[in-house]
Tab-separated table of C-alpha atoms in Angstrom:
chain	number	residue	atom	x	y	z
A	1	MET	CA	0.420	-18.193	-56.579
A	2	SER	CA	-2.316	-17.158	-54.217
A	3	LYS	CA	-1.263	-16.391	-50.499
A	4	ALA	CA	-4.066	-18.544	-49.432
A	5	PHE	CA	-2.133	-21.661	-50.637
A	6	THR	CA	1.188	-20.806	-49.061
A	7	LYS	CA	2.366	-21.777	-45.631
A	8	GLU	CA	3.050	-18.942	-43.195
A	9	THR	CA	6.404	-18.965	-41.454
A	10	ASP	CA	6.625	-18.734	-37.653
A	11	GLU	CA	7.779	-15.115	-37.926
A	12	GLU	CA	4.749	-14.165	-39.999
A	13	VAL	CA	2.462	-15.862	-37.438
A	14	GLU	CA	4.089	-14.047	-34.674
A	15	GLU	CA	3.887	-10.741	-36.379
A	16	LEU	CA	0.108	-11.263	-36.807
A	17	GLU	CA	-0.211	-12.257	-33.177
A	18	GLU	CA	1.519	-9.195	-31.927
A	19	ASP	CA	-0.952	-7.026	-33.842
A	20	THR	CA	-3.666	-8.219	-31.525
A	21	PRO	CA	-5.262	-5.174	-29.633
A	22	SER	CA	-4.347	-4.506	-26.064
A	23	PRO	CA	-7.233	-5.037	-23.514
A	24	GLN	CA	-6.515	-1.467	-22.328
A	25	PRO	CA	-8.036	1.634	-23.865
A	26	THR	CA	-5.519	3.767	-25.790
A	27	GLY	CA	-4.039	6.510	-23.715
A	28	THR	CA	-4.979	5.136	-20.301
A	29	LYS	CA	-2.607	3.819	-17.709
A	30	ASN	CA	-2.348	0.170	-16.720
A	31	TYR	CA	-3.327	0.470	-13.114
A	32	ILE	CA	-2.873	-2.584	-11.038
A	33	THR	CA	-2.779	-3.619	-7.325
A	34	PRO	CA	0.357	-4.773	-5.604
A	35	HIS	CA	-1.216	-8.308	-5.313
A	36	GLY	CA	-1.997	-8.271	-9.137
A	37	PHE	CA	1.546	-7.095	-9.880
A	38	ARG	CA	3.097	-9.795	-7.786
A	39	ALA	CA	0.821	-12.414	-9.502
A	40	LEU	CA	1.999	-11.294	-13.032
A	41	GLN	CA	5.647	-11.425	-11.800
A	42	ASP	CA	5.133	-14.889	-10.371
A	43	GLU	CA	3.544	-16.217	-13.654
A	44	LEU	CA	6.442	-14.737	-15.569
A	45	LYS	CA	9.067	-16.460	-13.229
A	46	GLN	CA	7.148	-19.734	-13.598
A	47	LEU	CA	7.229	-19.532	-17.403
A	48	ARG	CA	10.861	-18.582	-17.614
A	49	ARG	CA	12.237	-20.861	-14.987
A	50	VAL	CA	10.172	-24.000	-15.050
A	51	GLU	CA	7.753	-24.347	-18.064
A	52	ARG	CA	9.967	-23.066	-20.843
A	53	PRO	CA	13.068	-25.133	-19.837
A	54	LYS	CA	11.018	-28.216	-19.653
A	55	VAL	CA	9.435	-27.684	-23.145
A	56	VAL	CA	12.920	-26.835	-24.601
A	57	GLU	CA	14.203	-30.119	-23.250
A	58	ILE	CA	11.413	-32.084	-24.752
A	59	VAL	CA	11.830	-30.401	-28.079
A	60	SER	CA	15.583	-31.046	-28.107
A	61	TRP	CA	14.970	-34.726	-27.216
A	62	ALA	CA	12.272	-34.978	-29.935
A	63	ALA	CA	14.454	-33.259	-32.558
A	64	GLY	CA	17.195	-35.940	-31.896
A	65	ASN	CA	14.733	-38.787	-32.787
A	66	GLY	CA	14.914	-38.071	-36.517
A	67	ASP	CA	12.125	-37.105	-38.820
A	68	ARG	CA	10.520	-34.002	-37.342
A	69	SER	CA	7.633	-33.739	-39.767
A	70	GLU	CA	5.765	-36.754	-38.151
A	71	ASN	CA	7.147	-36.267	-34.613
A	72	GLY	CA	4.235	-35.317	-32.393
A	73	ASP	CA	6.440	-34.410	-29.362
A	74	TYR	CA	8.404	-32.081	-31.682
A	75	ILE	CA	5.458	-30.485	-33.316
A	76	TYR	CA	3.458	-29.978	-30.083
A	77	GLY	CA	6.518	-28.878	-28.231
A	78	LYS	CA	7.437	-26.198	-30.762
A	79	LYS	CA	3.742	-24.899	-30.772
A	80	ARG	CA	3.932	-24.881	-26.899
A	81	LEU	CA	7.169	-22.998	-26.974
A	82	ARG	CA	5.615	-20.266	-29.220
A	83	GLU	CA	2.688	-19.968	-26.856
A	84	ILE	CA	4.992	-19.640	-23.809
A	85	ASP	CA	7.144	-17.025	-25.621
A	86	ARG	CA	4.127	-15.155	-26.639
A	87	ARG	CA	2.904	-15.081	-23.039
A	88	ILE	CA	6.219	-14.068	-21.677
A	89	ARG	CA	6.386	-11.098	-24.223
A	90	PHE	CA	2.777	-9.989	-23.161
A	91	LEU	CA	3.677	-10.113	-19.436
A	92	LEU	CA	6.779	-8.184	-19.930
A	93	LYS	CA	4.858	-5.444	-21.809
A	94	ARG	CA	2.192	-5.274	-19.223
A	95	LEU	CA	4.585	-5.200	-16.419
A	96	GLU	CA	6.649	-2.510	-18.034
A	97	ILE	CA	3.679	-0.123	-18.271
A	98	ALA	CA	2.036	-1.165	-14.966
A	99	GLU	CA	1.336	1.594	-12.457
A	100	VAL	CA	0.908	-0.016	-9.023
A	101	VAL	CA	-1.714	1.578	-6.887
A	102	GLU	CA	-1.898	0.717	-3.128
A	103	PRO	CA	-5.569	0.814	-2.209
A	104	SER	CA	-4.850	1.200	1.516
A	105	GLN	CA	-3.016	4.432	0.724
A	106	GLN	CA	-6.318	5.982	-0.535
A	107	LYS	CA	-6.902	9.235	1.394
A	108	ASN	CA	-10.519	9.801	0.381
A	109	ARG	CA	-12.156	6.706	1.614
A	110	SER	CA	-15.656	7.973	1.432
A	111	GLN	CA	-15.607	7.787	-2.409
A	112	VAL	CA	-15.233	4.823	-4.779
A	113	PHE	CA	-11.807	4.698	-6.455
A	114	PHE	CA	-9.432	2.082	-7.831
A	115	GLY	CA	-8.900	-0.775	-5.280
A	116	ALA	CA	-12.350	-0.197	-3.413
A	117	THR	CA	-14.521	-2.937	-2.512
A	118	VAL	CA	-18.068	-1.870	-2.975
A	119	THR	CA	-21.195	-3.317	-1.859
A	120	TYR	CA	-24.307	-2.131	-3.987
A	121	ALA	CA	-27.925	-2.813	-4.316
A	122	ASP	CA	-29.983	-3.068	-7.531
A	123	GLU	CA	-33.585	-2.040	-8.034
A	124	GLU	CA	-34.767	-5.460	-6.570
A	125	ASP	CA	-32.706	-4.886	-3.451
A	126	ASN	CA	-30.174	-7.614	-4.381
A	127	GLU	CA	-26.860	-6.805	-2.816
A	128	ARG	CA	-23.604	-7.586	-4.641
A	129	THR	CA	-20.055	-6.823	-3.745
A	130	VAL	CA	-17.272	-6.095	-6.210
A	131	ARG	CA	-13.694	-5.065	-5.861
A	132	ILE	CA	-12.334	-2.696	-8.523
A	133	VAL	CA	-8.985	-3.830	-9.726
A	134	GLY	CA	-6.649	-3.704	-12.764
A	135	ILE	CA	-7.424	-5.071	-16.307
A	136	ASP	CA	-4.986	-7.939	-15.895
A	137	GLU	CA	-6.224	-9.139	-12.521
A	138	ALA	CA	-9.912	-8.932	-12.873
A	139	ASP	CA	-11.770	-12.216	-12.022
A	140	THR	CA	-15.569	-12.133	-11.802
A	141	THR	CA	-15.620	-15.508	-10.084
A	142	ARG	CA	-13.814	-13.767	-7.171
A	143	GLY	CA	-15.960	-10.588	-7.401
A	144	GLU	CA	-13.187	-8.588	-8.878
A	145	VAL	CA	-13.962	-6.286	-11.889
A	146	SER	CA	-11.696	-4.118	-14.069
A	147	TRP	CA	-11.719	-0.515	-13.524
A	148	ILE	CA	-12.823	-0.004	-17.156
A	149	SER	CA	-15.840	-2.331	-16.752
A	150	PRO	CA	-19.334	-0.762	-16.945
A	151	ILE	CA	-20.072	-1.467	-13.184
A	152	ALA	CA	-16.808	0.052	-12.144
A	153	ARG	CA	-17.236	3.100	-14.399
A	154	ALA	CA	-20.806	3.688	-12.923
A	155	LEU	CA	-19.469	3.286	-9.269
A	156	LEU	CA	-16.325	5.458	-9.576
A	157	LYS	CA	-16.522	8.663	-7.527
A	158	ALA	CA	-19.744	7.585	-5.913
A	159	ARG	CA	-20.306	7.871	-2.179
A	160	GLU	CA	-22.263	5.661	0.223
A	161	GLY	CA	-25.950	6.231	-0.353
A	162	ASP	CA	-25.540	7.541	-3.838
A	163	VAL	CA	-27.741	6.028	-6.526
A	164	VAL	CA	-25.913	5.750	-9.947
A	165	GLU	CA	-26.984	4.563	-13.362
A	166	LEU	CA	-25.532	1.451	-14.725
A	167	ARG	CA	-25.844	0.970	-18.513
A	168	THR	CA	-26.674	-2.574	-19.382
A	169	PRO	CA	-27.611	-4.344	-22.620
A	170	ALA	CA	-31.145	-4.571	-21.253
A	171	GLY	CA	-31.160	-0.751	-20.622
A	172	PRO	CA	-30.123	1.598	-17.795
A	173	GLN	CA	-30.479	0.292	-14.206
A	174	SER	CA	-30.358	2.190	-11.032
A	175	ILE	CA	-28.019	0.868	-8.338
A	176	ALA	CA	-27.309	2.214	-4.826
A	177	VAL	CA	-23.967	2.246	-3.090
A	178	VAL	CA	-24.363	0.476	0.236
A	179	ALA	CA	-20.772	0.229	1.506
A	180	ILE	CA	-17.282	1.214	0.488
A	181	GLU	CA	-14.180	-0.372	1.911
A	182	TYR	CA	-10.433	-0.352	1.132
A	183	GLU	CA	-8.209	-3.319	1.705
A	184	GLY	CA	-5.624	-3.065	4.458
A	185	VAL	CA	-7.602	-0.509	6.395
């Protein structure tokens, strides 16, 4: 019988999900700020102590109601439980390999390094401010970019007044570093 017509077991699905690539380039360290590290730890605690026990309780209750094949609470609960467990495994792996970098301890504050908040101007003199953070904590809505993002790579090791080249899909663009700050300084 063709594999296309067979139902995968939960274990096979989880094996496939664990094969998903890491957001981090191979051979690089998982740099993270202390704030980002605490946020991951807090999420892990929330999942383990609050979310998972609630879902386990619902699944147990639903399982006791009889026919599981048509029991929406049971089916959804099992699915949610797998999602929570997958996220817990992901967080544990990320925290295990995390290398916490304290931006305020940066000695060379005249250059852009991990944890720096950088204000830059593009060719039209539009100023933008970004903070260079870890892969797991980047959030562009708050102006935080991953240290492996194109903008961060262009800015790394630059000094105030330097003009660097940012590679964009529309082609290279020159940007000038206006200001460099480090949190907690």
